[in-house]
Amino acid sequence: MKKDLSLNDGTPTEGTTGSGTLGESLRSQGVSRRSFMKFCATTASMMALPPSMIPLIANALENAMRPSVIWLSFQECTGCTESLTRAHSPTVESLIFESISLDYHHTLQAASGEAAEAAREAAMEENFGNYLLVVDGSIPLDNPGYSTIAGISNLDMLTESAKGAAAIIAVGTCATYGGIPHANPNPTGAVSVKDIIKDKRIINVPGCPPIPVVITGVLAHYLTFGSIPELDHIGRPKAFYGQSIHDRCYRRPFYDKGQFAETFDDEGAKKGWCLFKLGCRGPTTYNACATTKWNNGTSFPIESGHPCLGCSEPDFWDGGGFYKALSMPTEDISKTAVYTVAGAAAAGAVIGALNRGKKSNSDKIHIKTTIDDLRK
Amino acid sequence: MTEIELLSWARGPGLQIATVIFVAGVVIRIFEIFMLGRKANLAEAKGGEMSGGLKTMITRTIPDRTTFKRSSVTIVSGYIFHIGLFIVCFLSAPHILFLKDIIGFGWPSLPTPVIDAFAVVTIIAMLATLVNRLTNKVMRYLTNFEDLLTWFITFLPLVTGYLAFHRIGMTAPTLLAVHILSVELLLIIFPFTKLMHAFTLFIARWYNGAISGYRGVAS
Amino acid sequence: MSQTDTPRFNIHSGNELTWNVKPILHEIRHALLELLDNGNTSVIDLRSIPLAPGEEETIISALGQGEVHARLDALGRSDIVETTYSGVWLVTHYNENEAVVGRFIEITELPAILKSQREDMSDALIELTQELETTDT
């Protein structure tokens, strides 16, 4: 897989504003205009933009300057980087990668130790105010020692690096909402990027992991338009997170007709019926899985027979059992009801007896008792 | 608090609290009613109490002609929204799942477009009852705060359910949480209002039929 | 199983149940009418529509293959096929691993990507000129 990611090999002297525009960069690599058109068409598709915008994208990408990108990895499983670099579409995603100058990335870079940190600092200084900061993983606040890089705590590295960033892209549910580390009881005090940085534009790209084309789509948007895409109320790009899975799911007709799979291997499951009864979080989850799908449109969890986990929503790990339907209670209500009936029966018997007592007393002394008297 | 946290609370602790208050309230009130008992009727029984009572529980469903003429709007809109609520609450798939989790068994559901249509009809019928209550002279005279409150807490789950299903106005998790919370509100207030008629209705009908049956007359 | 084998699932939804095929064919018909009447071209991005497994194949086989089959080798293969319906083209983009990265239905006289591009032609002119100069000397 030919991939030139222009990674800094540790020498901090190289200019990192990239070699000219994206158009020039591609042409110098022998990419023809026709190939560039193909690239723009597939990029538009990836960015969920209508085909009519392809000429606009072509023009913008042709003239886009290669921004410097610093990628910080904190308390994460590296799934987001894996998702992105699996590059099942190396021509598109690696081209996006080549259109940025990835100056710092733990997993991908060749350098390590102090040389790597020096490179990061140099890139930040040289591009102050213009570099893109990409963050994956949550930040532990309880004890900075839980997660450090070269002795620097995540909190310090984030606040330091955010200062000169043009925009911050929080990738994955850990960085956007806390993710797994944040799940009950949150032993490390994990928080998200937006809980710490308050004065910079943050684009949240959640998912566990996010769909790779969504990550590159956001990057492509920034390259094309030089601005952040339109965001929803919790910072997610509406282009990818504007629709719930339920509203775009191809199994929706089965939901509407009332045809559900009751277990994972019954007739309904084999026929591909709706997975609501098996705990699907599709109705309350916003993501592009149902349209964009995974592995270049191969499939997504529901299509493969597993209900949606809701991984692009905050606190999805604590959102009730994954295999309990959304309309079911998360706790044992029947037990509560039975105990309450028993307790209330006892209480009712006592109250009833007291009422009878009051009534017969007043009968004896010939005073009329009304319901209101009993209520007192 | 995030949306999912709110939803989880509504589905968990919120529901527990509402269940305790609802069940305790209903059980205690029914005990109170039955334990107060009836005065012994010293006249000779001319017919059966039980048969009169049971028959009346069913025959009272159909109003007599004069009553119907006098309160036709109340009766018709009332029947429509009660039937509509029954269908929406007990024949929609997500609701059946909810009940199945509590009582252990479920039953077949109706397709969602059908439920949707009934929900709309029910909303219109409920609005009709409110308008009737406020415009009809007699109804207006009789109406007090409790009547309006019970109307509102019954209407709220219906409307929030409709909004949650169609995802209008807010994002899905919030809409669903609001719907579940509105049901919990209904459950909590239920035992302290006239909504108890859901249970006492049958007791009252039986009693009316029993009195008449004892005396050997039709009711 | 190589990376390019289509995974087999034992779940199938026939197109009569998820109803995407007919509406898309209607949309194509409408676009073709628009092309003939007003000369406006249209592009439908098949990736933007939530299709059930099997529906994409159904649509493609419904369109069939016509007289033209062009193959593009640019950043991986691309197939540009005129379907049995003249004016309706199916453009499929593959990456270097033969995975599909884009699928469009273009209703046009000729998909733009087939035409030679000005920038490429300018570069070609320079190259050819240089080639001729070196062989001359």
Coordinates of C-alpha atoms in Angstrom, one line a residue, chain A residues 315 318-320 326 328-331 333, chain B residues 1-19 21 98 173 176-178 180-185 188:
Chain A
D315 CA -23.0 7.3 28.4
D318 CA -24.6 3.0 31.3
G319 CA -27.7 3.2 29.2
G320 CA -29.4 0.0 30.5
L326 CA -35.5 0.4 24.9
M328 CA -38.3 -2.1 29.0
P329 CA -37.4 -0.9 32.5
T330 CA -33.8 -1.3 33.5
E331 CA -34.6 -2.5 37.0
I333 CA -40.2 -3.6 38.6
Chain B
M1 CA -26.8 15.2 33.0
T2 CA -26.6 13.7 29.5
E3 CA -29.6 12.5 27.6
I4 CA -28.8 8.9 28.0
E5 CA -28.4 9.4 31.8
L6 CA -31.8 11.0 32.0
L7 CA -33.3 8.1 30.0
S8 CA -31.6 5.5 32.2
W9 CA -32.9 7.2 35.3
A10 CA -36.5 7.3 33.9
R11 CA -36.3 3.6 33.0
G12 CA -34.7 2.7 36.3
P13 CA -35.1 4.6 39.7
G14 CA -37.9 6.8 38.3
L15 CA -40.0 3.9 37.4
Q16 CA -39.3 2.2 40.7
I17 CA -40.6 5.2 42.6
A18 CA -43.6 5.6 40.4
T19 CA -44.5 1.9 40.8
I21 CA -46.5 5.0 44.9
F98 CA -42.6 -3.1 28.7
P173 CA -33.2 10.1 23.8
L176 CA -38.2 9.1 25.0
A177 CA -37.1 10.1 28.5
V178 CA -39.8 12.8 28.6
I180 CA -41.4 7.8 30.2
L181 CA -41.3 10.6 32.9
S182 CA -44.8 11.8 31.9
V183 CA -46.1 8.2 32.4
E184 CA -44.4 8.2 35.8
L185 CA -46.1 11.5 36.7
I188 CA -47.8 9.0 40.9

